[in-house]
Amino acid sequence: MDFERRGQTGNTDQPEQIDEFEKELRQAMERRPAPPSLKRRILQQRNIRRTERIHSHAIWWQRLAASVLLAGVVAGGYSWRQVEERRKGQEAAEQVLTALRITNHALNDMNRRLAARNRADEQ
């Protein structure tokens, strides 16, 4: 089986390609000292990320607190409205009862007068 490409007549440039590849690989794998500012930049980026994370957590907690406060205000307003409606209902019921007492008193007074007139007419 022939693995050579068509048009190639031998292996003459293949060792050169391998040597070039090995040379590039050695250069890439060669140990080089880190730039002097690398540590400072890494720590600075870490601090920036940490600050952003803390800031986002703080905003999240503030939003949560605002939501709880808003829910409390809405619930308190609803509760106050219910108490106010109950108070108005009791006040209206008392007014109706007072009106019924006055009416009852007036009817009783009218019945006494009619009864007295009927007795006077019969005599």
PDB file of C-alpha atoms in Angstrom:
ATOM      1  CA  MET A   1       0.000   0.000   0.000  1.00  0.00           C
ATOM      2  CA  ASP A   2       1.348   3.358  -0.960  1.00  0.00           C
ATOM      3  CA  PHE A   3       0.665   6.205   1.530  1.00  0.00           C
ATOM      4  CA  GLU A   4       2.532   8.822  -0.409  1.00  0.00           C
ATOM      5  CA  ARG A   5       0.578  11.582  -2.001  1.00  0.00           C
ATOM      6  CA  ARG A   6       0.286  11.708  -5.712  1.00  0.00           C
ATOM      7  CA  GLY A   7       2.809  13.976  -7.299  1.00  0.00           C
ATOM      8  CA  GLN A   8       5.424  13.450  -4.564  1.00  0.00           C
ATOM      9  CA  THR A   9       8.432  11.510  -5.596  1.00  0.00           C
ATOM     10  CA  GLY A  10      10.113  10.592  -2.401  1.00  0.00           C
ATOM     11  CA  ASN A  11      10.613  11.481   1.223  1.00  0.00           C
ATOM     12  CA  THR A  12      13.248  14.162   0.839  1.00  0.00           C
ATOM     13  CA  ASP A  13      11.480  17.111   2.546  1.00  0.00           C
ATOM     14  CA  GLN A  14       9.728  15.100   5.274  1.00  0.00           C
ATOM     15  CA  PRO A  15      12.746  14.994   7.662  1.00  0.00           C
ATOM     16  CA  GLU A  16      13.092  18.747   7.282  1.00  0.00           C
ATOM     17  CA  GLN A  17       9.430  19.206   8.212  1.00  0.00           C
ATOM     18  CA  ILE A  18       9.885  17.020  11.291  1.00  0.00           C
ATOM     19  CA  ASP A  19      13.012  18.946  12.308  1.00  0.00           C
ATOM     20  CA  GLU A  20      11.158  22.249  11.867  1.00  0.00           C
ATOM     21  CA  PHE A  21       8.219  20.947  13.894  1.00  0.00           C
ATOM     22  CA  GLU A  22      10.501  19.734  16.700  1.00  0.00           C
ATOM     23  CA  LYS A  23      12.252  23.107  16.736  1.00  0.00           C
ATOM     24  CA  GLU A  24       8.920  24.962  17.063  1.00  0.00           C
ATOM     25  CA  LEU A  25       7.788  22.511  19.724  1.00  0.00           C
ATOM     26  CA  ARG A  26      10.985  23.036  21.755  1.00  0.00           C
ATOM     27  CA  GLN A  27      10.579  26.810  21.505  1.00  0.00           C
ATOM     28  CA  ALA A  28       6.977  26.579  22.614  1.00  0.00           C
ATOM     29  CA  MET A  29       7.804  24.296  25.533  1.00  0.00           C
ATOM     30  CA  GLU A  30      10.886  26.269  26.601  1.00  0.00           C
ATOM     31  CA  ARG A  31      10.635  27.643  30.129  1.00  0.00           C
ATOM     32  CA  ARG A  32      10.475  31.423  30.205  1.00  0.00           C
ATOM     33  CA  PRO A  33      10.253  33.679  33.237  1.00  0.00           C
ATOM     34  CA  ALA A  34       6.906  35.355  33.889  1.00  0.00           C
ATOM     35  CA  PRO A  35       6.641  39.072  33.138  1.00  0.00           C
ATOM     36  CA  PRO A  36       7.230  41.177  36.254  1.00  0.00           C
ATOM     37  CA  SER A  37       3.730  42.679  36.217  1.00  0.00           C
ATOM     38  CA  LEU A  38       1.909  39.346  35.815  1.00  0.00           C
ATOM     39  CA  LYS A  39       1.344  38.758  39.533  1.00  0.00           C
ATOM     40  CA  ARG A  40       0.073  42.319  40.034  1.00  0.00           C
ATOM     41  CA  ARG A  41      -2.329  42.035  37.067  1.00  0.00           C
ATOM     42  CA  ILE A  42      -3.666  38.661  38.248  1.00  0.00           C
ATOM     43  CA  LEU A  43      -4.266  39.942  41.785  1.00  0.00           C
ATOM     44  CA  GLN A  44      -5.845  43.110  40.426  1.00  0.00           C
ATOM     45  CA  GLN A  45      -8.223  41.106  38.214  1.00  0.00           C
ATOM     46  CA  ARG A  46      -9.090  38.857  41.155  1.00  0.00           C
ATOM     47  CA  ASN A  47      -9.844  41.892  43.323  1.00  0.00           C
ATOM     48  CA  ILE A  48     -11.997  43.409  40.580  1.00  0.00           C
ATOM     49  CA  ARG A  49     -13.973  40.176  40.208  1.00  0.00           C
ATOM     50  CA  ARG A  50     -14.369  39.867  43.982  1.00  0.00           C
ATOM     51  CA  THR A  51     -15.566  43.467  44.231  1.00  0.00           C
ATOM     52  CA  GLU A  52     -18.045  42.931  41.396  1.00  0.00           C
ATOM     53  CA  ARG A  53     -19.301  39.734  43.032  1.00  0.00           C
ATOM     54  CA  ILE A  54     -19.722  41.445  46.411  1.00  0.00           C
ATOM     55  CA  HIS A  55     -21.461  44.355  44.698  1.00  0.00           C
ATOM     56  CA  SER A  56     -23.840  42.035  42.839  1.00  0.00           C
ATOM     57  CA  HIS A  57     -24.612  40.149  46.069  1.00  0.00           C
ATOM     58  CA  ALA A  58     -25.289  43.444  47.837  1.00  0.00           C
ATOM     59  CA  ILE A  59     -27.623  44.547  45.051  1.00  0.00           C
ATOM     60  CA  TRP A  60     -29.387  41.175  45.194  1.00  0.00           C
ATOM     61  CA  TRP A  61     -29.905  41.507  48.969  1.00  0.00           C
ATOM     62  CA  GLN A  62     -31.107  45.094  48.574  1.00  0.00           C
ATOM     63  CA  ARG A  63     -33.634  44.005  45.968  1.00  0.00           C
ATOM     64  CA  LEU A  64     -34.771  41.163  48.211  1.00  0.00           C
ATOM     65  CA  ALA A  65     -35.149  43.533  51.181  1.00  0.00           C
ATOM     66  CA  ALA A  66     -37.073  46.012  49.024  1.00  0.00           C
ATOM     67  CA  SER A  67     -39.371  43.211  47.822  1.00  0.00           C
ATOM     68  CA  VAL A  68     -40.038  42.045  51.381  1.00  0.00           C
ATOM     69  CA  LEU A  69     -40.695  45.635  52.473  1.00  0.00           C
ATOM     70  CA  LEU A  70     -43.046  46.212  49.544  1.00  0.00           C
ATOM     71  CA  ALA A  71     -44.898  42.976  50.303  1.00  0.00           C
ATOM     72  CA  GLY A  72     -45.215  44.087  53.946  1.00  0.00           C
ATOM     73  CA  VAL A  73     -46.580  47.487  52.938  1.00  0.00           C
ATOM     74  CA  VAL A  74     -49.113  45.902  50.570  1.00  0.00           C
ATOM     75  CA  ALA A  75     -50.173  43.351  53.193  1.00  0.00           C
ATOM     76  CA  GLY A  76     -50.421  46.079  55.854  1.00  0.00           C
ATOM     77  CA  GLY A  77     -52.475  48.266  53.536  1.00  0.00           C
ATOM     78  CA  TYR A  78     -54.815  45.390  52.764  1.00  0.00           C
ATOM     79  CA  SER A  79     -55.157  44.564  56.468  1.00  0.00           C
ATOM     80  CA  TRP A  80     -55.786  48.226  57.346  1.00  0.00           C
ATOM     81  CA  ARG A  81     -58.440  48.426  54.641  1.00  0.00           C
ATOM     82  CA  GLN A  82     -60.190  45.335  56.026  1.00  0.00           C
ATOM     83  CA  VAL A  83     -60.121  46.752  59.568  1.00  0.00           C
ATOM     84  CA  GLU A  84     -61.408  50.094  58.285  1.00  0.00           C
ATOM     85  CA  GLU A  85     -64.263  48.407  56.383  1.00  0.00           C
ATOM     86  CA  ARG A  86     -65.160  46.351  59.463  1.00  0.00           C
ATOM     87  CA  ARG A  87     -65.167  49.506  61.601  1.00  0.00           C
ATOM     88  CA  LYS A  88     -67.385  51.313  59.094  1.00  0.00           C
ATOM     89  CA  GLY A  89     -69.709  48.311  58.991  1.00  0.00           C
ATOM     90  CA  GLN A  90     -70.002  48.245  62.776  1.00  0.00           C
ATOM     91  CA  GLU A  91     -70.616  51.992  62.815  1.00  0.00           C
ATOM     92  CA  ALA A  92     -73.353  51.631  60.193  1.00  0.00           C
ATOM     93  CA  ALA A  93     -74.909  48.777  62.172  1.00  0.00           C
ATOM     94  CA  GLU A  94     -74.924  50.953  65.312  1.00  0.00           C
ATOM     95  CA  GLN A  95     -76.550  53.791  63.359  1.00  0.00           C
ATOM     96  CA  VAL A  96     -79.225  51.406  62.055  1.00  0.00           C
ATOM     97  CA  LEU A  97     -79.874  50.090  65.567  1.00  0.00           C
ATOM     98  CA  THR A  98     -80.075  53.652  66.915  1.00  0.00           C
ATOM     99  CA  ALA A  99     -82.520  54.557  64.129  1.00  0.00           C
ATOM    100  CA  LEU A 100     -84.596  51.455  64.944  1.00  0.00           C
ATOM    101  CA  ARG A 101     -84.659  52.357  68.655  1.00  0.00           C
ATOM    102  CA  ILE A 102     -85.787  55.907  67.821  1.00  0.00           C
ATOM    103  CA  THR A 103     -88.416  54.552  65.433  1.00  0.00           C
ATOM    104  CA  ASN A 104     -89.546  51.982  68.021  1.00  0.00           C
ATOM    105  CA  HIS A 105     -89.767  54.700  70.667  1.00  0.00           C
ATOM    106  CA  ALA A 106     -91.732  56.943  68.273  1.00  0.00           C
ATOM    107  CA  LEU A 107     -94.084  54.087  67.326  1.00  0.00           C
ATOM    108  CA  ASN A 108     -94.630  53.179  70.982  1.00  0.00           C
ATOM    109  CA  ASP A 109     -95.371  56.840  71.752  1.00  0.00           C
ATOM    110  CA  MET A 110     -97.785  56.998  68.787  1.00  0.00           C
ATOM    111  CA  ASN A 111     -99.506  53.778  69.895  1.00  0.00           C
ATOM    112  CA  ARG A 112     -99.947  55.195  73.431  1.00  0.00           C
ATOM    113  CA  ARG A 113    -101.470  58.387  72.012  1.00  0.00           C
ATOM    114  CA  LEU A 114    -103.804  56.424  69.730  1.00  0.00           C
ATOM    115  CA  ALA A 115    -104.779  54.150  72.577  1.00  0.00           C
ATOM    116  CA  ALA A 116    -105.446  57.181  74.811  1.00  0.00           C
ATOM    117  CA  ARG A 117    -107.528  58.836  72.055  1.00  0.00           C
ATOM    118  CA  ASN A 118    -109.478  55.643  71.433  1.00  0.00           C
ATOM    119  CA  ARG A 119    -110.254  55.386  75.179  1.00  0.00           C
ATOM    120  CA  ALA A 120    -111.299  59.032  75.244  1.00  0.00           C
ATOM    121  CA  ASP A 121    -113.542  58.516  72.197  1.00  0.00           C
ATOM    122  CA  GLU A 122    -115.147  55.468  73.777  1.00  0.00           C
ATOM    123  CA  GLN A 123    -116.051  57.309  76.909  1.00  0.00           C
TER     124      GLN A 123
END
